[in-house]
XYZ file of C-alpha atoms in Angstrom:
578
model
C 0.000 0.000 0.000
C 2.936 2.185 1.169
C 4.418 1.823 -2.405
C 1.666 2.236 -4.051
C 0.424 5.840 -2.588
C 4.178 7.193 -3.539
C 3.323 6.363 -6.721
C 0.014 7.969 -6.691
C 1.729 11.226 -5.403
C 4.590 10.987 -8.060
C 1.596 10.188 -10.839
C -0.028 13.595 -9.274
C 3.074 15.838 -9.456
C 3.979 14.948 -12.984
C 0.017 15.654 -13.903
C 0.176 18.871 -12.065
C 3.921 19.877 -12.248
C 3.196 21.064 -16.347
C 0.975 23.862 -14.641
C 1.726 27.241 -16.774
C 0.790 30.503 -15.126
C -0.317 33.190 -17.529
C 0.979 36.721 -16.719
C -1.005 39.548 -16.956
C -1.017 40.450 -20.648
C 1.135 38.436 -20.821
C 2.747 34.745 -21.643
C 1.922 31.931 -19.590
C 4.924 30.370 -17.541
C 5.708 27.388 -15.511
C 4.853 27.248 -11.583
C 7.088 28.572 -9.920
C 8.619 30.765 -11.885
C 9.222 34.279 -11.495
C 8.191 37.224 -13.900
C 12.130 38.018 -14.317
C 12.544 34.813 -15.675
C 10.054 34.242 -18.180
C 11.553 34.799 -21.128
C 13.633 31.868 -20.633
C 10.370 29.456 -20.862
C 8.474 31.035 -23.861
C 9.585 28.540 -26.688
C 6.570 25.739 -26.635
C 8.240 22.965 -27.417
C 11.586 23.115 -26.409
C 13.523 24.204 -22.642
C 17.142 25.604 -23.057
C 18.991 25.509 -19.703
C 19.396 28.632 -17.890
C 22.829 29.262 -17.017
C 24.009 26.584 -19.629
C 22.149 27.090 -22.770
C 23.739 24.077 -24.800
C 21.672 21.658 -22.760
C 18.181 21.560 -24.684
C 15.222 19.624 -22.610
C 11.503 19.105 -23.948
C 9.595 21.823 -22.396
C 7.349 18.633 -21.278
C 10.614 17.678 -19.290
C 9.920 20.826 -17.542
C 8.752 20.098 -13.479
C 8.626 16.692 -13.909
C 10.701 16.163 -10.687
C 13.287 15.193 -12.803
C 16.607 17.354 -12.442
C 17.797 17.438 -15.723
C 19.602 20.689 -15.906
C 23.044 21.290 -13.893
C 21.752 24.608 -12.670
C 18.471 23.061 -11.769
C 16.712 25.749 -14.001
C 13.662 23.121 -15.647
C 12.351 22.299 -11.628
C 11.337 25.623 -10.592
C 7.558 24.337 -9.224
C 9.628 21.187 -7.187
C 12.442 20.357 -5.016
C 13.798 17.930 -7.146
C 17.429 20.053 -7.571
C 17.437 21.476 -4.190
C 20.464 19.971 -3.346
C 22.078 22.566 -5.580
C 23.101 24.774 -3.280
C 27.075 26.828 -3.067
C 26.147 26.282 0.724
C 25.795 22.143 0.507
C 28.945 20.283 0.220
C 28.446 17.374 -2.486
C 30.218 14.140 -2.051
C 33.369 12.412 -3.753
C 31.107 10.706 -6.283
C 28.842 13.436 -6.812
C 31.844 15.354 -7.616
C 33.303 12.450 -10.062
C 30.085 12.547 -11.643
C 29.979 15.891 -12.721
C 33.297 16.297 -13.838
C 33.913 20.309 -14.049
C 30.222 21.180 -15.011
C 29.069 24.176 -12.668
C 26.228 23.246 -10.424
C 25.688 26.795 -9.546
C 21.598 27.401 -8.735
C 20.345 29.295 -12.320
C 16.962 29.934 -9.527
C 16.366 32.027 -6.324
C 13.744 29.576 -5.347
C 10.256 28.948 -5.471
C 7.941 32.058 -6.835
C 5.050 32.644 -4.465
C 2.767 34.822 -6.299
C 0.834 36.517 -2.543
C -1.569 38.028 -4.354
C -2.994 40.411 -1.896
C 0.437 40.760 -0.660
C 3.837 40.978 -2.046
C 5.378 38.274 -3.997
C 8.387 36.169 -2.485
C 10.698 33.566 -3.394
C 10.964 30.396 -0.962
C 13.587 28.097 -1.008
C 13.017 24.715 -2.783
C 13.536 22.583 0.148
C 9.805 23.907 1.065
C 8.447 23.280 -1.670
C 5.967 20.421 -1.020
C 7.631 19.285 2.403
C 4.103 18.975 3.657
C 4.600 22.048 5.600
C 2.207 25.353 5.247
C 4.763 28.485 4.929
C 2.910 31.358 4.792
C 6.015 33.574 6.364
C 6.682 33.629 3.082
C 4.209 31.708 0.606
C 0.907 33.147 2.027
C -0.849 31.764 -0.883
C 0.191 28.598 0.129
C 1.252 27.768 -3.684
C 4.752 25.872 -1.879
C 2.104 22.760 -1.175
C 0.172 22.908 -4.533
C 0.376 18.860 -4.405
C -0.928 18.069 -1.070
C 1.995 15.768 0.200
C 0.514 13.805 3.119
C -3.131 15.280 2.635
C -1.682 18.737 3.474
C -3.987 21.707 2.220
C -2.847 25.276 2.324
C -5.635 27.803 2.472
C -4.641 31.349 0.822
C -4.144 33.593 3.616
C -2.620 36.565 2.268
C -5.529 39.070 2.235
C -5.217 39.037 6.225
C -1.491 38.661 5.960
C -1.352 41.429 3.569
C -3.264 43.951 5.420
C -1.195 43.654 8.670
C 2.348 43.985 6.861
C 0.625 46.768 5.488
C 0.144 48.472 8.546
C 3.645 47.286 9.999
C 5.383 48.037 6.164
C 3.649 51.965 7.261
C 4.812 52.318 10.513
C 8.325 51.114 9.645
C 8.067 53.794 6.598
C 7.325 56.190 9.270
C 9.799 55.190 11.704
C 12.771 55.508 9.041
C 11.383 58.647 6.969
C 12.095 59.921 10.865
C 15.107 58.326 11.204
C 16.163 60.229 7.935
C 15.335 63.207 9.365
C 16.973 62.611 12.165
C 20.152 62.053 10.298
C 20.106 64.998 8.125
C 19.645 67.042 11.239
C 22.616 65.314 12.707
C 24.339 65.795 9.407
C 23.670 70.114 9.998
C 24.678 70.049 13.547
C 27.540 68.313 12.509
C 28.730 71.144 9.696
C 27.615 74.177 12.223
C 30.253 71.794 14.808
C 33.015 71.649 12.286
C 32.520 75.662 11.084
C 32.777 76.785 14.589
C 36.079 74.372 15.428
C 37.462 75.855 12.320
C 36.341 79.626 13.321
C 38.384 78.669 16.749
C 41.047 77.633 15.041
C 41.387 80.969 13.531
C 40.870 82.741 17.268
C 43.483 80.762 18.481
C 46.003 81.547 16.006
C 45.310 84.728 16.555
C 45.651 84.783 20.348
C 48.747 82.678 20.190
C 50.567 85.179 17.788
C 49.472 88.294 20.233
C 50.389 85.522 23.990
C 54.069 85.024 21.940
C 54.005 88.970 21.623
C 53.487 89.002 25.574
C 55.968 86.653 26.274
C 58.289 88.160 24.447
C 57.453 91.603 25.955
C 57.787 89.898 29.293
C 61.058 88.416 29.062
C 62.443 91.617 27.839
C 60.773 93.541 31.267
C 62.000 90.855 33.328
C 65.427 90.369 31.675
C 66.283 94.149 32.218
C 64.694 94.330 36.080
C 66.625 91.481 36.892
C 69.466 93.627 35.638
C 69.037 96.223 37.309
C 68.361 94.318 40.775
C 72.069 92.478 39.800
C 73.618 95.761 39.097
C 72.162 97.055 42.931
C 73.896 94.569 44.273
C 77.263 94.542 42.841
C 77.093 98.292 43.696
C 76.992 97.578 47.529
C 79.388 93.859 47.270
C 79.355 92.844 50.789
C 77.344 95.522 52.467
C 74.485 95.769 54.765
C 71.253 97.353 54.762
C 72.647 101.050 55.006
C 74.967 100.459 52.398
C 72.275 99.189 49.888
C 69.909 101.950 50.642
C 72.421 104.487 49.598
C 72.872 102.701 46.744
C 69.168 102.881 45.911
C 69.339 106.181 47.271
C 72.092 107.681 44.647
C 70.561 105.948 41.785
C 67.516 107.898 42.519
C 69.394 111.194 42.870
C 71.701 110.811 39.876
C 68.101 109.786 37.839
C 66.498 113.096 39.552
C 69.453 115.118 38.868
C 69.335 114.008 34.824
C 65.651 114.382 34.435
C 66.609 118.245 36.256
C 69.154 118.499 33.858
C 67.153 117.817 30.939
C 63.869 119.805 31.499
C 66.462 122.717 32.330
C 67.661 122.128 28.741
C 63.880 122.366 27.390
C 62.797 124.920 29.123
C 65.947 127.201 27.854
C 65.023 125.754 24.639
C 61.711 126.951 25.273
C 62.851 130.445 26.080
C 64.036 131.097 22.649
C 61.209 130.122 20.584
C 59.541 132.814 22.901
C 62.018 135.441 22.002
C 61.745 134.945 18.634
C 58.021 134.995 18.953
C 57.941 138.211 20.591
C 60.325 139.643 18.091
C 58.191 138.912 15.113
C 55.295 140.164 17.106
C 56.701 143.373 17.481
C 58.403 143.426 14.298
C 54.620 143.456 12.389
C 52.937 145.411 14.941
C 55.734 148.376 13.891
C 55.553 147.806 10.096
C 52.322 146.572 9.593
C 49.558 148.476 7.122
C 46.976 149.895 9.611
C 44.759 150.929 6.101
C 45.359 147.406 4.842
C 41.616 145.516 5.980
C 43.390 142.074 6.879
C 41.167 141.280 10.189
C 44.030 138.137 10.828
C 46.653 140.744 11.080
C 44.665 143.125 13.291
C 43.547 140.714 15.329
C 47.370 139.668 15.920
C 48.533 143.041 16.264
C 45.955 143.468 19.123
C 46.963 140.498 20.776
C 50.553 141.306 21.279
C 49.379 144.669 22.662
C 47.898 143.185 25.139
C 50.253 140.872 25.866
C 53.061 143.655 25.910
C 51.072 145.283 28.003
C 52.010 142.981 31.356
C 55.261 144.582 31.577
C 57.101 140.654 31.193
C 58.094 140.682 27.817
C 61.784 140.034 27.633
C 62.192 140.167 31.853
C 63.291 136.886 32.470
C 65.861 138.567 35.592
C 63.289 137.063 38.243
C 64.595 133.786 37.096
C 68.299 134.235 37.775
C 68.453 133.633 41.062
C 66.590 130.514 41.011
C 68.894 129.718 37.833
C 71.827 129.490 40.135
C 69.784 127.149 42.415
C 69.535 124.635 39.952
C 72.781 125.183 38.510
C 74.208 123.975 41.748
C 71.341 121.228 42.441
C 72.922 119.922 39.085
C 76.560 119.461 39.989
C 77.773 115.782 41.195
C 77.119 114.867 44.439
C 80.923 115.216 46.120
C 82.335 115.206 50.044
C 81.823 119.063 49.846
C 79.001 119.668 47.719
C 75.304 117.486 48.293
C 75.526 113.835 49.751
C 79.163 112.351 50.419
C 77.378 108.754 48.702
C 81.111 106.710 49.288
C 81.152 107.293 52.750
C 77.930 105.407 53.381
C 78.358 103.506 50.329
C 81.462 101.989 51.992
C 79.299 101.751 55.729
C 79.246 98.233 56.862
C 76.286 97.187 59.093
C 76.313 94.868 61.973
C 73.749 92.126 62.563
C 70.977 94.141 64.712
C 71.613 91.665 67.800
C 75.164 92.945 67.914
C 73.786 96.660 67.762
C 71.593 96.042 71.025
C 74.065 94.399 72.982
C 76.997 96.858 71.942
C 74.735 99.751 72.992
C 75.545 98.712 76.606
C 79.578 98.035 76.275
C 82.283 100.475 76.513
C 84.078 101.283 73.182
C 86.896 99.387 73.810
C 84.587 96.303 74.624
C 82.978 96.873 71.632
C 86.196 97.142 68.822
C 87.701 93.784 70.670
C 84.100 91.608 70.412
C 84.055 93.473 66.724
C 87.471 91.830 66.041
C 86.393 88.661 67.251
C 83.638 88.131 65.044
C 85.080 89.060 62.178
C 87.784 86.211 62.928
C 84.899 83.862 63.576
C 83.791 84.607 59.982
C 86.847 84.554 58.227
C 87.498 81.120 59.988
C 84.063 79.559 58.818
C 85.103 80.940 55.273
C 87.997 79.374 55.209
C 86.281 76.186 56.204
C 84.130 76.447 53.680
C 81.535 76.306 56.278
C 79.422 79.159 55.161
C 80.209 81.006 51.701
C 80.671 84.982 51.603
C 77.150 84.972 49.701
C 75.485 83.478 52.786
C 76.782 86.429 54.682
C 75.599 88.830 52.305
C 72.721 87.846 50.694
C 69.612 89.390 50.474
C 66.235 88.110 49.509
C 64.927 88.680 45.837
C 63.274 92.278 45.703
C 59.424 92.374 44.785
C 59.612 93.886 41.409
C 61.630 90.692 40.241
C 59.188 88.045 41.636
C 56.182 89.745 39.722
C 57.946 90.174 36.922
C 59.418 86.199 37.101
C 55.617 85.711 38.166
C 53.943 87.355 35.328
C 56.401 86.105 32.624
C 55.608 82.226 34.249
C 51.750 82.893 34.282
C 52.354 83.881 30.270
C 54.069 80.981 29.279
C 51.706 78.445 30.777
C 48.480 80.419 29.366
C 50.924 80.504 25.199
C 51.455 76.858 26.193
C 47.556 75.810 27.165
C 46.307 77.801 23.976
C 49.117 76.095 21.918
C 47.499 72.603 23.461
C 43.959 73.588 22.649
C 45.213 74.727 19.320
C 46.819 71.349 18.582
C 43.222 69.519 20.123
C 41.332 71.264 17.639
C 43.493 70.777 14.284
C 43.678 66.504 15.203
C 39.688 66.950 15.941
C 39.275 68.274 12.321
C 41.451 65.621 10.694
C 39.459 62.938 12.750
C 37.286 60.619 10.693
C 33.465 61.294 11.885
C 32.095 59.145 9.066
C 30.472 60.633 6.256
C 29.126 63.847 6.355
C 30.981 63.976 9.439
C 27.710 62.274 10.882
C 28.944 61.232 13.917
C 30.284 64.562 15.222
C 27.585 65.545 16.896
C 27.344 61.662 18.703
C 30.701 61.931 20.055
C 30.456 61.612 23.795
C 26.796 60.501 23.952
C 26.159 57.533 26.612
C 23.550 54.438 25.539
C 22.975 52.167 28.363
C 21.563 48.470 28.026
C 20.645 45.518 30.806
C 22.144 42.207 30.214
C 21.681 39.855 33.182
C 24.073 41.364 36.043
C 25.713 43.991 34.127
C 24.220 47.401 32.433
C 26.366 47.984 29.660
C 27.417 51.655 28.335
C 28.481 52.722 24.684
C 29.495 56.934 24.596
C 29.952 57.614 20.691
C 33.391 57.517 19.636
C 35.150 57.644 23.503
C 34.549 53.900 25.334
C 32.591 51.418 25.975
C 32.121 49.586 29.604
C 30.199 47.415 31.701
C 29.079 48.660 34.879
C 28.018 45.823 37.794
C 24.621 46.050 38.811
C 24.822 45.213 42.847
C 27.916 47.358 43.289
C 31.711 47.160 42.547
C 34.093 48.877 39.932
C 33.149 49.471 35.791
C 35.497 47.725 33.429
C 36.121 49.855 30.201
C 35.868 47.261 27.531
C 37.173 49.029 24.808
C 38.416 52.878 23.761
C 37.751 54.229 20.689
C 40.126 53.297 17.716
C 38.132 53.813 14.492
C 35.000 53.804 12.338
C 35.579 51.054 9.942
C 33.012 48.824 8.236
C 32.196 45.148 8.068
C 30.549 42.213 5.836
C 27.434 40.292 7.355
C 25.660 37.521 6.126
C 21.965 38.043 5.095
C 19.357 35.486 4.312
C 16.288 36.097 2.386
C 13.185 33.908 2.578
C 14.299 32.377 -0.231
C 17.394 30.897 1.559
C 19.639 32.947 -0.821
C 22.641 34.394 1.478
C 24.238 37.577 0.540
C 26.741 39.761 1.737
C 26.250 43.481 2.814
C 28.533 46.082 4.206
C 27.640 47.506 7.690
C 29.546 50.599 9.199
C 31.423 49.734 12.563
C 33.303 51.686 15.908
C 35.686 49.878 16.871
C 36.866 50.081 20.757
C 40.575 48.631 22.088
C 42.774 49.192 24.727
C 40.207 48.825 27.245
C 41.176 47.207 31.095
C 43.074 43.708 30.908
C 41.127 40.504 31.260
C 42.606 38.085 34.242
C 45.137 36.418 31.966
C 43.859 37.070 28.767
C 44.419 39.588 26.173
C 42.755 43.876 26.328
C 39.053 44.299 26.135
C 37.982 45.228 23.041
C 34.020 45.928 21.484
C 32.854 45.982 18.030
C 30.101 48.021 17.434
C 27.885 46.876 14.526
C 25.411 50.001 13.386
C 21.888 49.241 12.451
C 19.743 51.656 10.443
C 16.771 52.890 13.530
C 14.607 55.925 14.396
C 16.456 56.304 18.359
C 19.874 55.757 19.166
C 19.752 51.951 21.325
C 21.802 49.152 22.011
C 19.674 45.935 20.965
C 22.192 43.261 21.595
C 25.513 42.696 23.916
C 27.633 39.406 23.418
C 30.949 38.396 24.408
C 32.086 36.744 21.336
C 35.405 35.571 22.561
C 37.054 35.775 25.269
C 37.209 39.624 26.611
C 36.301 40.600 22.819
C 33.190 41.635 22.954
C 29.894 42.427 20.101
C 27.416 44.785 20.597
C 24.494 45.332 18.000
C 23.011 49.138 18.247
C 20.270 51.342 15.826
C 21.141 54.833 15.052
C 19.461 57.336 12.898
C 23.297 58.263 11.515
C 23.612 55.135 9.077
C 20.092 55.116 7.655
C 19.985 55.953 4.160
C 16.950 56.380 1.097
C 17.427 52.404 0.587
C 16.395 51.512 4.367
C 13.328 53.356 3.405
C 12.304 52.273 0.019
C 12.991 48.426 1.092
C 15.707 48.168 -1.438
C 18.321 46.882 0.950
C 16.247 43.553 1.030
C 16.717 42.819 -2.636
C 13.414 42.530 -4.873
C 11.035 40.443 -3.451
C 13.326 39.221 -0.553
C 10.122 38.714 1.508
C 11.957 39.275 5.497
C 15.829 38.999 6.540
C 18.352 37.846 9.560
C 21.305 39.262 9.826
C 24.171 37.275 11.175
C 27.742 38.690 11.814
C 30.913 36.602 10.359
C 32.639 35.029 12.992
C 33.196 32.543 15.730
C 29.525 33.248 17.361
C 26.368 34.574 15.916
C 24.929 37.839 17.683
């Protein structure tokens, strides 16, 4: 009985398996096959092989659950070449058989029709596997001969209507997500214009900071100078001795400033004369019938200044003349301050001066003596040094000026750092568009089982213990880079498509194992979230996340599904699946 209801079923197929489909408008095709491949079945008599063309089949050969062409192109309404596959390994005699023919699948799969939906391909191994598949065959057309009494009901009016309403909302979702990015995409040139406009501001204040500097060390350069030269003035002095010094370098700077408004005021004195002169020279041989109101208004002027009796009396000044005249002669031991003698005064230490106040003279030259043996004998000894008797503490006008000049350099050299922070942040790869700018240093957060784990754009990426202890940085930023994932269509077709990464390394050292490290795998999504965390291997971990910044026109017009790709899994190449 068992044999004899197999043949039954293979006595339906090859009744049913001829089945043409008539387009709209158009020529009728085999089941199964797709509108994109119908011109390869529109002779009526004979089948040329899809992908090799020099094998010639009768069309009647066509879906007779017979594989007859290597690319499996005359079975596209049965699964009788789905072991042609570049994902099933054939055998040693399979591959003896075939010699060096291509086997290479001409077919996507089974064409599903939907009407009421959208068409699909499924893959052959579905096809009539008893099994109703209406995740992708809603029409249930994949069990058109009833293996085992199974009977698909077409479902895809229902179906249709609720991917409808999903197929909206995700067209909604992503037409925001592409907002989203292009806004991203303006914050991120407004970023970049105003790094470059500081840029320029910090050229700018570097070049007038250097000016500063240089202004500085000049100031400070010629007080310290002048401090030095103080000192040498008064070599081995006291206080007394010092202040004179001070105190003639102020005199002889009084006495020169004396000297030269002296000079400009005799200088002044002339031009006066000579003023007056002409004055009185055109008030005598001026035209009084000549109607020039400039020169009678001069004329009048002069009279009245002639008429306060100081014209050409300068004899008040004389005796104050001779005052300065002798104000302005060299300081001498007859004339002003004798400057040597206290120039040359040595001062004792002030203890000495009270006790000596109390001793007789002669007391007081022999304990004098004494101490300066004491010295002289620690000198020798090389006990103290002559500077440590002598030495005075640096005046204030050197430690601001030391001060200012140190507070310039370090503000030049923090500008010249910011300077340098901003040049390497314009040469840094953001993605493109420079997307990603405005991202950099935004925190995601996810809950996996004990840990919450935290991605901040472009800077780290950790996992933080949820009852308490220490984060562990898994990763810091390295680069934006790109991988290759596998993606399967309903069909069972796998294909390859480039995904845009952040890489993360360097982060804390496993125990005995190699640096944390995270791979960030970027999924087109309306809101920035982290889906999935894995730790692929060992202290290398995976982390799946949706972000408006890689969605693009395909995401939203469905075209990075391929046509008719019916629904998708991504899975990413390597040791484990995320």
């Amino acid at each position: 009985m068992k044999n004899s209801r197999n043949l039954l079923i293979l006595l339906g197929i090859a009744t049913c398996s001829t089945t043409r489909a008539a387009g709209k408008g158009g020529p009728s095709r085999p089941r199964g096959v797709g509108p994109e491949f119908a011109k390869y079945y529109t002779d009526p008599t004979t089948f040329s092989c899809i992908l090799h063309n020099t094998v010639k089949i009768p069309l009647s050969s066509v879906n007779d659950n017979y594989c007859d062409c290597p690319d499996g192109s005359d079975e596209p309404g049965t699964s009788a070449c789905s072991h042609l596959s570049p994902f099933s390994p054939f055998t040693e005699a399979e591959r003896l058989s075939t010699g060096d023919v291509d086997l290479t699948p001409a077919l996507p799969g089974f064409y599903c029709k939907n009407k009421g939906h959208r068409p699909s391909y499924i893959s052959f191994l579905r096809v009539n596997d008893g099994i109703c598949d209406y995740d992708a065959c809603c029409d249930g057309s994949d069990e058109w001969a009833h293996v085992g009494g199974t009977k698909c009901e077409d479902k895809c009016k229902g179906i249709g209507k609720e991917w409808r309403k999903k197929e909206g909302e995700r067209q909604k979702s992503l037409s925001k997500a592409l907002k989203k990015k292009k806004e991203l995409i303006f914050d991120a040139v407004k970023l970049r214009k105003e790094v470059e406009g500081r840029i320029g501001d910090l050229e700018v204040e570097i070049k007038a900071q250097e000016l500063k500097v240089q202004s500085l060390e000049t100031a400070f350069e010629e007080i310290e100078r002048e401090e030095r030269g103080k000192t040498v003035k008064t070599p081995k002095k006291g206080k007394v001795a010092l202040l004179a010094g001070l105190g003639k370098a102020r005199v002889e700077e009084l006495r020169s400033a004396l000297i030269e408004v002296r000079s400009q005021r005799d200088e002044s004195r002339t031009r006066v004369k000579e003023l007056e002169d002409v004055l009185s020279k055109l008030k005598a041989e001026h035209n009084p019938n000549f109607n020039d109101e400039g020169v009678k208004l001069a004329v009048r002027s002069w009279e009245e200044y002639a008429a306060r009796e100081t014209v050409g009396d300068l004899s008040g000044d004389a005796a104050r003349d001779g005052d300065l005249f002798e104000i302005s002669k060299p300081d001498s031991a007859s004339s002003g301050v004798d400057w040597e003698r206290w120039e040359n005064e040595k001062e004792k230490d002030e203890f000495i001066y009270k006790i000596l106040a109390y001793l007789p003279p002669s007391l007081v030259r022999y304990l004098e003596d004494k101490l300066d043996s004491v010295k002289s004998f620690l000198i020798a000894n090389s006990i103290i040094s002559e500077t440590d008797l002598d030495s005075s503490s640096e005046s204030k006008a050197v430690t601001d000026a030391r001060n200012a000049l140190n507070s310039a350099r370090e503000s030049l050299g923090s500008t010249r750092k910011s300077l340098e922070d901003h040049r390497l942040d314009i040469g840094r790869e953001y993605g493109p568009e420079n997307v990603f700018r405005p991202l950099k240093g935004r925190c995601f957060t996810k809950d996996v089982g004990e840990y919450t784990y935290e991605h901040c754009f472009l800077e780290h990426t950790k996992q933080i213990p949820k009852k308490g202890g220490s984060s562990v940085t898994m990763g810091n930023f390295a680069r934006i880079s790109s991988m290759h994932v596998d993606e399967a269509r309903s069909s069972g077709q796998i294909y390859s498509v480039e995904k845009t990464t952040i890489e993360y390394e360097n982060g804390q050292m496993c125990w005995s194992g190699p640096a944390r490290s995270t791979i960030v795998l970027l999924e087109c999504g309306e809101d920035d979230e982290i889906l999935k965390v894995v730790e692929s291997e060992k202290c290398i971990y995976s982390m799946v996340m949706k972000t408006p910044a890689v969605c693009s026109d395909e995401d939203v017009n469905g075209n990075g599904n391929g046509s008719g790709s019916g629904s998708r899994s991504t899975r990413i190449i390597g040791k484990d699946e995320l």
